[in-house]
Coordinates of N, CA, C and O and ligand atoms in Angstrom, one line a residue:
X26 N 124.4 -75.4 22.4 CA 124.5 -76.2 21.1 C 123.8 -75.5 20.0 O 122.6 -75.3 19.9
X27 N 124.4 -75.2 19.3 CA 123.7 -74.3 17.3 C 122.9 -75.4 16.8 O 123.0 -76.3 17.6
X28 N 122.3 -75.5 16.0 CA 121.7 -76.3 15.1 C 122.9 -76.2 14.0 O 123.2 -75.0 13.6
X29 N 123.5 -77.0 13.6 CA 124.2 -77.0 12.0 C 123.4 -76.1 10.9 O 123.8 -75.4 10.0
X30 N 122.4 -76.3 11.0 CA 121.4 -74.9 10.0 C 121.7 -73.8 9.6 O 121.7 -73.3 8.5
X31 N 122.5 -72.9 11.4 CA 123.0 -71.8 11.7 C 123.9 -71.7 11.5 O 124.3 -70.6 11.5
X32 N 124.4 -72.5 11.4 CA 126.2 -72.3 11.2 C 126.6 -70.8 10.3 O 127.3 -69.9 10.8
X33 N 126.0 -70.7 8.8 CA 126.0 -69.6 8.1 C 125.5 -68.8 8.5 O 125.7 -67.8 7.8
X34 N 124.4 -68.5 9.5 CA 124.3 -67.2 10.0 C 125.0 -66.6 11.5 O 124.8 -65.5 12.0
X35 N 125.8 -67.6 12.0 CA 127.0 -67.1 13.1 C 128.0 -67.1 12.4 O 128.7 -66.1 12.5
X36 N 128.4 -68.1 11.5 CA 129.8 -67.7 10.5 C 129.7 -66.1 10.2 O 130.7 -65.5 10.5
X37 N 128.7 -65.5 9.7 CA 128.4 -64.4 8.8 C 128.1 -63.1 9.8 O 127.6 -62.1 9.4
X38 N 128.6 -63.4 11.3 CA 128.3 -62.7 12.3 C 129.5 -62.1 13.6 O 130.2 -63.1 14.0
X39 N 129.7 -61.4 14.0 CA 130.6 -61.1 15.6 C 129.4 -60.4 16.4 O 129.1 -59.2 16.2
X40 N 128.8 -61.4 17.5 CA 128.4 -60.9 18.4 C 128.9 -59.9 19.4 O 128.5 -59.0 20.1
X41 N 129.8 -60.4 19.0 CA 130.1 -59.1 20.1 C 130.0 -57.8 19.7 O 130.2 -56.9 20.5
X42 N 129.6 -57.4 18.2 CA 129.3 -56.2 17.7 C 128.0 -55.9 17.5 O 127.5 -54.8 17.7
X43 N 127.3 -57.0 16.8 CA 125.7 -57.2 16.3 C 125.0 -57.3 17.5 O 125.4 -58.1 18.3
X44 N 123.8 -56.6 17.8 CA 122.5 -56.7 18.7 C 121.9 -57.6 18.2 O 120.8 -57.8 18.7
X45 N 122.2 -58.5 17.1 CA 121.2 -59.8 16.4 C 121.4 -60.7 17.4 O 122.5 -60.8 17.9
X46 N 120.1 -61.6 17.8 CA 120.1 -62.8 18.5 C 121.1 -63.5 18.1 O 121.6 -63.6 17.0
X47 N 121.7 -64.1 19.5 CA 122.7 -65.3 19.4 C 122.1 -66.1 20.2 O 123.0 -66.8 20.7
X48 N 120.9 -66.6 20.6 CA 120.3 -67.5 21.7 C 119.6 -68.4 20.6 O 119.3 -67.8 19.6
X49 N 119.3 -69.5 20.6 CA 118.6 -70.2 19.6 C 117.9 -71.3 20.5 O 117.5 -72.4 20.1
X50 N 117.8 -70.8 21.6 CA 116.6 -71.8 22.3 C 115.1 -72.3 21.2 O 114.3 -71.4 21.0
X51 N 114.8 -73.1 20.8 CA 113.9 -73.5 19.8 C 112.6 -73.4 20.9 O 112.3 -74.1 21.9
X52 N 111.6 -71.8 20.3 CA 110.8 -72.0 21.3 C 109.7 -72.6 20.1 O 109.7 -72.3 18.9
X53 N 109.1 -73.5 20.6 CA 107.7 -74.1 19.8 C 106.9 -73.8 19.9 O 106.2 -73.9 20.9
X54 N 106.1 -73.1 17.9 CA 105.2 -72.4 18.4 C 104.4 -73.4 17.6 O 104.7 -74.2 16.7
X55 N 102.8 -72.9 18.2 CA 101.6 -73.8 18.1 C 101.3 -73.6 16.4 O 100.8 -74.4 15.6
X56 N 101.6 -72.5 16.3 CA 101.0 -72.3 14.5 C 102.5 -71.7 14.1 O 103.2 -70.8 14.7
X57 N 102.9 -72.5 12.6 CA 104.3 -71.6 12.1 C 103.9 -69.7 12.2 O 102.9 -69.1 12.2
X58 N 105.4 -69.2 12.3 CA 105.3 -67.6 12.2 C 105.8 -67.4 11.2 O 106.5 -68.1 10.5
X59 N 105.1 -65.7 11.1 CA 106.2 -65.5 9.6 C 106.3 -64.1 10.2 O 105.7 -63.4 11.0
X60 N 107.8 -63.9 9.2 CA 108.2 -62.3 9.0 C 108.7 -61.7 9.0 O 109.8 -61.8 9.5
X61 N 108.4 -60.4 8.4 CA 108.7 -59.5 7.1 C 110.0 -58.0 8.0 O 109.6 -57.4 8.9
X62 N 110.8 -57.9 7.7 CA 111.7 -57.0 7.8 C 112.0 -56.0 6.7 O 112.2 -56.1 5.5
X63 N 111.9 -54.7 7.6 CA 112.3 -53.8 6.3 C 114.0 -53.6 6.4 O 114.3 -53.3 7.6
X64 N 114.7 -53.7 5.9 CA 116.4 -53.7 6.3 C 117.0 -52.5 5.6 O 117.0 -52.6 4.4
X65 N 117.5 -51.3 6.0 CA 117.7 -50.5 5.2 C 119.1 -50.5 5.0 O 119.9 -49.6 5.5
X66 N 119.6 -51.8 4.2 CA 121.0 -52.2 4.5 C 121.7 -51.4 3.3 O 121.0 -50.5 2.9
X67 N 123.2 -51.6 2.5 CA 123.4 -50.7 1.2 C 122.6 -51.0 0.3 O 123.2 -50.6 -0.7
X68 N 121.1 -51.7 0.0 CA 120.6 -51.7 -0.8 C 119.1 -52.4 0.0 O 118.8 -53.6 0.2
X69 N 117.9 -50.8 0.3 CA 116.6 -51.2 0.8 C 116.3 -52.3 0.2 O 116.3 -52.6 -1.0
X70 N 115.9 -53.2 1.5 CA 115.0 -54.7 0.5 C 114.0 -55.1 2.3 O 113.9 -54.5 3.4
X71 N 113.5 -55.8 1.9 CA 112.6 -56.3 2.7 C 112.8 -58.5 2.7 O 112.8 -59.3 1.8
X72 N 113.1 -58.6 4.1 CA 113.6 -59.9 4.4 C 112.1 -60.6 5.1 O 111.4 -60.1 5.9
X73 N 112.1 -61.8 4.2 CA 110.7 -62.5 4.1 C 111.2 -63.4 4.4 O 112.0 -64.0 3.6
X74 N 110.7 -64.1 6.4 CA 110.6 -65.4 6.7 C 109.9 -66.1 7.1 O 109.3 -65.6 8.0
X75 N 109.8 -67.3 6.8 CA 109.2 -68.2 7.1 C 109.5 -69.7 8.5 O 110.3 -70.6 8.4
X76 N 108.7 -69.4 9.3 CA 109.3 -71.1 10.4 C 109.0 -72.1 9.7 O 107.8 -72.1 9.2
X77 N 110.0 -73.1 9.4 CA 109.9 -74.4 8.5 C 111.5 -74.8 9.1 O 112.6 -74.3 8.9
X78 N 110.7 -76.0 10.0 CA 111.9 -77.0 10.0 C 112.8 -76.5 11.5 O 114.0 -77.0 11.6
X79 N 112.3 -75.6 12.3 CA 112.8 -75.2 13.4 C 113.7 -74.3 13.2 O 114.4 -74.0 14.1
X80 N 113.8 -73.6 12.2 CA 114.4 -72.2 11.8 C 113.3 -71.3 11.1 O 112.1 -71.5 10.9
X81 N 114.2 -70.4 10.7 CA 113.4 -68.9 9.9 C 114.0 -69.1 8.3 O 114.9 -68.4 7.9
X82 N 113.4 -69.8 7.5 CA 113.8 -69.9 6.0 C 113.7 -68.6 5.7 O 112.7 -68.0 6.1
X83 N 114.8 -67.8 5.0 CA 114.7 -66.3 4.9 C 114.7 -66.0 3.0 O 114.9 -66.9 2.2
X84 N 114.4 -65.1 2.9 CA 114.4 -64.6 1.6 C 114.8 -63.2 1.6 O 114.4 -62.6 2.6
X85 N 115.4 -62.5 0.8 CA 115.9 -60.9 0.8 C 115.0 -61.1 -0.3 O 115.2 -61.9 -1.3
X86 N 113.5 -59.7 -0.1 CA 113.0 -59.3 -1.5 C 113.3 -57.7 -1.6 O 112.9 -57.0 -0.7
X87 N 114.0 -57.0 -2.9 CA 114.5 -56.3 -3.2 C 113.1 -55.0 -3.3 O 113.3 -53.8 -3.1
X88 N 111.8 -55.7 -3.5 CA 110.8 -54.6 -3.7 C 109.6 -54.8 -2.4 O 109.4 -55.9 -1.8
X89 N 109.1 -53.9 -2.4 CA 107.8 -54.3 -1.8 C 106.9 -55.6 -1.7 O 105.9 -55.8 -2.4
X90 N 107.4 -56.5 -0.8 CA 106.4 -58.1 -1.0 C 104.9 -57.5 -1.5 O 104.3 -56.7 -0.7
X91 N 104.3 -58.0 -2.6 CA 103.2 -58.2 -3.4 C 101.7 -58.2 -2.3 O 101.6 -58.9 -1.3
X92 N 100.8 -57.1 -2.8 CA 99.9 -57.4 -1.9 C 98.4 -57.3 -2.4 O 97.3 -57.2 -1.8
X93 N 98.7 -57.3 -3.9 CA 97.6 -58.0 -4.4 C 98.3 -58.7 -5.4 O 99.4 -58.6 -5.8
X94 N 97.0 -59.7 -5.7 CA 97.0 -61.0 -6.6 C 97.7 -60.8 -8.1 O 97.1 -60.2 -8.9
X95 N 98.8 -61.4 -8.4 CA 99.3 -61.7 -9.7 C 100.6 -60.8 -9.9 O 101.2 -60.7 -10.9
X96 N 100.7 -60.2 -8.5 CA 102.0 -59.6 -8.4 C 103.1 -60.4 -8.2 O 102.8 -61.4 -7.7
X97 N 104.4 -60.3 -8.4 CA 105.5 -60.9 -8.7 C 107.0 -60.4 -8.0 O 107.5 -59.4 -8.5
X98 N 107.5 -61.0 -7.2 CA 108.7 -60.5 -6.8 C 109.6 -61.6 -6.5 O 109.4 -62.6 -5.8
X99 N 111.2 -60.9 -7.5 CA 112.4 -61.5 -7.1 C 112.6 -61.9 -5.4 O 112.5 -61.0 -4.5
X100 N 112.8 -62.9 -5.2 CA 113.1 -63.6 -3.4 C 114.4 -63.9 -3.5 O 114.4 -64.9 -4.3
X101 N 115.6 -63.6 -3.3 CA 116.5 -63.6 -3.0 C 116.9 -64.5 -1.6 O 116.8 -64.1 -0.5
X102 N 117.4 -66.0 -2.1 CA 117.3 -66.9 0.1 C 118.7 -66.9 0.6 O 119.7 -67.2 0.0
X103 N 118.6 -66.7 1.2 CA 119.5 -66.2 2.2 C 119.8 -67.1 3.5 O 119.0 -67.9 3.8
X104 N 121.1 -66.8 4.4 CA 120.7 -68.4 5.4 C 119.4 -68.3 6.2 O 118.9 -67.3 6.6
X105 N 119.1 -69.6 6.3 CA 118.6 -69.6 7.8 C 118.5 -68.5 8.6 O 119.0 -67.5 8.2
X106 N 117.8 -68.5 9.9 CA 118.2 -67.1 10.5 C 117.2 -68.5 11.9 O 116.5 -69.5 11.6
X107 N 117.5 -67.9 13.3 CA 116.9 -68.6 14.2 C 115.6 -67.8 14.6 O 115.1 -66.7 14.2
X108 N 115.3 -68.8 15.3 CA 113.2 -68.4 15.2 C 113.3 -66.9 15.9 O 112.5 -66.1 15.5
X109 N 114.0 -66.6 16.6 CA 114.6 -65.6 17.7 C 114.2 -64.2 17.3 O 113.7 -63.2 17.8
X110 N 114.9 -64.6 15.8 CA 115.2 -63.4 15.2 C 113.8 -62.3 14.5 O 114.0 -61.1 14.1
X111 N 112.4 -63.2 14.4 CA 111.3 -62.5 14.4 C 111.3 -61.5 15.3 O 110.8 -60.4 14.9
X112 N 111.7 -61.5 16.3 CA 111.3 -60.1 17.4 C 112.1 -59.1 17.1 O 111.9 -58.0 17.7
X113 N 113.6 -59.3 15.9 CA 114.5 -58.5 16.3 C 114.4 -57.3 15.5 O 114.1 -57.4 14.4
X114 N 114.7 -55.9 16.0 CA 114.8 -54.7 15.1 C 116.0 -53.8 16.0 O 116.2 -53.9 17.2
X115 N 116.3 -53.3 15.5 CA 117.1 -52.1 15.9 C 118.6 -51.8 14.3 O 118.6 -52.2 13.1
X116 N 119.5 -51.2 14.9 CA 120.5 -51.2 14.2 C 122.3 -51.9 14.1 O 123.2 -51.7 14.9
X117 N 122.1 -52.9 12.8 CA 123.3 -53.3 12.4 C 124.1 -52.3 12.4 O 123.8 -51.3 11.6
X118 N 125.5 -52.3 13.5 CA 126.3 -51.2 13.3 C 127.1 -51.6 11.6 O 127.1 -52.7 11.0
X119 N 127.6 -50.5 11.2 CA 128.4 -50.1 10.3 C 129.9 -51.1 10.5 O 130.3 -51.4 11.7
X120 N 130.3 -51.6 9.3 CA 131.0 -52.5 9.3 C 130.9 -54.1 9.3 O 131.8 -54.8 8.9
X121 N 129.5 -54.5 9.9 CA 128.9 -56.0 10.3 C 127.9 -55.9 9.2 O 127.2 -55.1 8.6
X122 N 128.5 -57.3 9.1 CA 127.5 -58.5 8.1 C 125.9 -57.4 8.0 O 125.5 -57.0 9.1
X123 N 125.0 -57.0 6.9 CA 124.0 -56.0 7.1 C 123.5 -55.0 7.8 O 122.4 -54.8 8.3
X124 N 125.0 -54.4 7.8 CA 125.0 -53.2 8.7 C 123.5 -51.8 7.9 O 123.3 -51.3 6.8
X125 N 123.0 -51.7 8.9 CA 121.9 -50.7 9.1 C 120.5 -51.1 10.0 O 120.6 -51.9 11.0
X126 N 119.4 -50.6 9.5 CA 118.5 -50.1 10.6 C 117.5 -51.3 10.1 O 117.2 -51.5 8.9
X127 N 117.0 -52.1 11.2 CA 115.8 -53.5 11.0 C 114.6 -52.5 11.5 O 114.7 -51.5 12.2
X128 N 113.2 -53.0 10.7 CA 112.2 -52.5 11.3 C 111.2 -53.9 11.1 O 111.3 -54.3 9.9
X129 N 110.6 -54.4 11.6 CA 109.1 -55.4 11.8 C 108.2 -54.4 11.0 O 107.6 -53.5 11.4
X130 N 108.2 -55.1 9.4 CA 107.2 -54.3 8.4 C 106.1 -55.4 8.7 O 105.4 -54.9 9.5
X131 N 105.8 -56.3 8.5 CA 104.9 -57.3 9.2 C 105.0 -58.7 9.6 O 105.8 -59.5 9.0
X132 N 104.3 -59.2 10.6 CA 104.4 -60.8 11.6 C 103.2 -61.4 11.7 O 102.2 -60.6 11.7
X133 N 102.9 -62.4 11.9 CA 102.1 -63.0 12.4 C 102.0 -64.7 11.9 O 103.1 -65.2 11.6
X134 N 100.9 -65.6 11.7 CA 101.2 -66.6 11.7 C 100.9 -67.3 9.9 O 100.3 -66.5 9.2
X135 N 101.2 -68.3 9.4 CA 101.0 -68.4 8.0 C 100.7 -70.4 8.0 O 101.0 -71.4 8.7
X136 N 100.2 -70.3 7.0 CA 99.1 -72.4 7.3 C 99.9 -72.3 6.2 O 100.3 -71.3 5.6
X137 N 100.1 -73.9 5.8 CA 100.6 -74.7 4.4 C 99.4 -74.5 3.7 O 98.2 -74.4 4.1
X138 N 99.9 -74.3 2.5 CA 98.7 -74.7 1.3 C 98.7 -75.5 0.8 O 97.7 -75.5 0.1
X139 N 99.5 -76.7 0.8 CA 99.7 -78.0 0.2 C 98.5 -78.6 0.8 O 98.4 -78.8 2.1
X140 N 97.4 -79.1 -0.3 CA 96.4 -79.5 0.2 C 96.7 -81.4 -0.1 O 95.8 -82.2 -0.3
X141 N 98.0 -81.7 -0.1 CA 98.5 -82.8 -0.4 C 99.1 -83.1 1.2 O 99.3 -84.3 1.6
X142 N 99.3 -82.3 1.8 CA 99.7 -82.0 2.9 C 101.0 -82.9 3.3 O 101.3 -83.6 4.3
X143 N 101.4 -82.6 2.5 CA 103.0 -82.9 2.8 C 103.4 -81.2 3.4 O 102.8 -80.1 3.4
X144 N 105.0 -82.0 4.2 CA 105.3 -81.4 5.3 C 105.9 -80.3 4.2 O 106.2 -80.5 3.0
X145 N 106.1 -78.9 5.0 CA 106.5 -77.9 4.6 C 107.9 -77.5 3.8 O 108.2 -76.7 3.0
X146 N 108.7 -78.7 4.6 CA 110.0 -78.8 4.7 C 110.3 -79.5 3.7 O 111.4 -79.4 3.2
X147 N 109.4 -80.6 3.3 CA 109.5 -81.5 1.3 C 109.0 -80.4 0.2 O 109.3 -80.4 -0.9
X148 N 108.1 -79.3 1.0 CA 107.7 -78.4 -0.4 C 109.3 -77.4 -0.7 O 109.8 -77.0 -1.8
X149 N 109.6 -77.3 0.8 CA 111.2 -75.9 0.9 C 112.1 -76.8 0.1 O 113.0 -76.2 -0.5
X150 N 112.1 -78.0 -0.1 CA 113.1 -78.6 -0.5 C 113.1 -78.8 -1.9 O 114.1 -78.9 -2.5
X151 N 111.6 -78.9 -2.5 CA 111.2 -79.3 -3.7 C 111.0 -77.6 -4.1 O 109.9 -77.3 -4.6
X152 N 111.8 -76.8 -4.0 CA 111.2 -75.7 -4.6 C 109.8 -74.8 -4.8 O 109.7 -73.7 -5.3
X153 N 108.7 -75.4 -4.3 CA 107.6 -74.8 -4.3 C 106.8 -74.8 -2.9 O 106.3 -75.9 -2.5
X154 N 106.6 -73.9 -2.3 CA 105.8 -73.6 -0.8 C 105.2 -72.4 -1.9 O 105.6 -71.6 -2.7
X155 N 103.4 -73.1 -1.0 CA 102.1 -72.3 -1.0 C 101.5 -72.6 0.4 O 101.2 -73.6 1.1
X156 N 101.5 -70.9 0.4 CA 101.0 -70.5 2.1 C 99.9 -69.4 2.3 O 99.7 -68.4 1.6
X157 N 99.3 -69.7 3.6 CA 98.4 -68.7 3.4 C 98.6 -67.5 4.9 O 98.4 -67.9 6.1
X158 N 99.2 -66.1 4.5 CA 99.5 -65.6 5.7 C 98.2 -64.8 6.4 O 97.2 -64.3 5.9
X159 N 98.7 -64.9 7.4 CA 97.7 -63.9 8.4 C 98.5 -62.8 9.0 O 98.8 -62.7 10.2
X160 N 98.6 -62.2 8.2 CA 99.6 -60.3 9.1 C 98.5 -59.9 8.4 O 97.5 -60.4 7.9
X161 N 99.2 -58.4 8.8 CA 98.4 -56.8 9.8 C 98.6 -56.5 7.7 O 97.5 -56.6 7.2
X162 N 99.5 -56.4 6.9 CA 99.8 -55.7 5.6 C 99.2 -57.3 4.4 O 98.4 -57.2 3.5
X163 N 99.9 -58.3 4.8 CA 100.5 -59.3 4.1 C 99.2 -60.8 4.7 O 99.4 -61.5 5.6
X164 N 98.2 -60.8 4.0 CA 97.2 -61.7 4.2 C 96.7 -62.0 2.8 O 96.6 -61.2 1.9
X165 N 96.4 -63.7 2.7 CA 95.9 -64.4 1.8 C 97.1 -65.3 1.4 O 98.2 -65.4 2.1
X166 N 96.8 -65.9 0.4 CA 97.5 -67.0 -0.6 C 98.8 -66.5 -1.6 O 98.8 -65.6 -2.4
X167 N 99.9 -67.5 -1.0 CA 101.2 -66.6 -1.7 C 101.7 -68.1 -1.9 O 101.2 -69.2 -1.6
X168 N 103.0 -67.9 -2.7 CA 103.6 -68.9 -3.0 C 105.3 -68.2 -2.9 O 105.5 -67.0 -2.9
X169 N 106.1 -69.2 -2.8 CA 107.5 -68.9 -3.3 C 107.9 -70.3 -4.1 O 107.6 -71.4 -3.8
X170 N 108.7 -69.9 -5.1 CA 108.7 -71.0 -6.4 C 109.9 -70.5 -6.7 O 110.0 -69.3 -6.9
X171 N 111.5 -71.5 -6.6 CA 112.5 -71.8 -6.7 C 112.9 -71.8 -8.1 O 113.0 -72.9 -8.6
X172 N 113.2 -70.7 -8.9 CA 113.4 -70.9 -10.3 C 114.7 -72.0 -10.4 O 115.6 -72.2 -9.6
X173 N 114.6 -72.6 -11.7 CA 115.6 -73.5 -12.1 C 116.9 -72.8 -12.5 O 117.1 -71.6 -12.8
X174 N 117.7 -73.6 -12.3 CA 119.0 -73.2 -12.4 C 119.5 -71.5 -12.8 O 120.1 -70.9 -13.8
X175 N 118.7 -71.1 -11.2 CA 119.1 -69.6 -11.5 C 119.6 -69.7 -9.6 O 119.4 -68.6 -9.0
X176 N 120.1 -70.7 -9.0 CA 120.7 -70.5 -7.9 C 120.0 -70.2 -6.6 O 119.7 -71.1 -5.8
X177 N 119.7 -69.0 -6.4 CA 119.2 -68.5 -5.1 C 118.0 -67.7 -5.4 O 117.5 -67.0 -4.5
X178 N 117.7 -67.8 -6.7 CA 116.3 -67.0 -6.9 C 115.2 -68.0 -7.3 O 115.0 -69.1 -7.8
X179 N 114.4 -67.0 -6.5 CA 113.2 -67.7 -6.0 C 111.7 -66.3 -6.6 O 111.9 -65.1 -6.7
X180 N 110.8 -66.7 -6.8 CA 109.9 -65.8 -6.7 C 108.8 -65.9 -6.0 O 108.0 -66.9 -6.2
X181 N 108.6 -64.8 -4.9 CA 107.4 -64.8 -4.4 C 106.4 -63.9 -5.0 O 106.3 -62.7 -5.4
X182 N 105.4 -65.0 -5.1 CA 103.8 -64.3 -5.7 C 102.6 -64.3 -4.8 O 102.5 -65.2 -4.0
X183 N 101.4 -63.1 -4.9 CA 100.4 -63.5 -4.3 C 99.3 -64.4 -5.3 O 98.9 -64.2 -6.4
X184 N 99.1 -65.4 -4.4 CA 97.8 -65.9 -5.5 C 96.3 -65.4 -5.2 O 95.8 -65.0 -4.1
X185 N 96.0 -65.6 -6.5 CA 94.5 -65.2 -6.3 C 93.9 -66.3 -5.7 O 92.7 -66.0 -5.6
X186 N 94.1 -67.5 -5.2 CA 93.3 -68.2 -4.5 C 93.7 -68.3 -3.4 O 94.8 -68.2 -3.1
X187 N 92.5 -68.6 -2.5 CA 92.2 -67.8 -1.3 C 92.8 -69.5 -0.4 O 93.5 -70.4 -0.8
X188 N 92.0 -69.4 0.9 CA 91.8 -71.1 1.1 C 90.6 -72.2 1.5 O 89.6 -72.2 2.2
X189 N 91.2 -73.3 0.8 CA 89.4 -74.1 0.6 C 88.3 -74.1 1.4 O 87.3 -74.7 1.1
Ligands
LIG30 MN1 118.5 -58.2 5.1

């Protein structure tokens, strides 16, 4: 059984050519994960996700995710992707949906910053998630902020504040 979530990332797929996960067993993890893909698809970008809501909220960032404070980058969201797909790297054959080479640029686990503590999934929806990651590159206080009627862009920032 798919989650309806997925639907646009098996629509946008032929397993039988892609090595990308097709299993969506919902494994549950104790602290959300996040993470960072370098995709060297027809245009290098780096795919930034997040677990919210029993998927991978994804983002395509066209530059280097920010890794100090008051830096700025276009997020580009993109479907869903299943929790699965954290572990995955190898190569999109040629011709498939992001065809080229996946690499794990960084992983690990990331807390809400909503010190309102509303669920993650009212901030994804309302446009504004502040999070605090814990990877190997990508640690501290970040935000992604859903610009207004500009569609699918979104900007991820590091903030300078840390957490309480
Ligand atoms: Mn990508």
């Amino acid at each position: 059984m798919i989650s309806s979530k997925l639907t646009e990332y098996c629509r946008r797929r032929n397993f039988k050519k892609t090595p990308e996960p097709r299993k969506f067993q919902s494994r549950k993890n104790d602290r959300p994960i996040f993470v960072v893909q370098k995709h060297w698809a027809t245009n290098l970008h780096y795919d930034f996700r997040l677990e919210i809501g029993g998927v991978l909220k994804s983002w395509a960032v066209p530059k280097t995710p920010p890794r100090r404070a008051g830096i700025r980058r276009l997020a580009l969201e993109t479907e869903d992707h299943p929790l699965a797909y954290a572990d995955f790297q190898g190569k999109i054959p040629a011709g498939n949906y992001g065809a080229g080479r996946v690499e794990i640029w960084d992983r690990g686990f990331f807390e809400n910053l909503d010190f309102k503590k509303k669920s993650l999934l009212d901030d994804y929806q309302k446009g504004k998630i502040e999070f605090f990651l814990e990877g190997k590159k990508l640690k501290g206080g970040y935000a992604l902020i859903k610009m207004k009627g500009r569609g699918n862009h979104w900007l991820l920032l590091k903030l300078k504040k840390q957490k309480n």
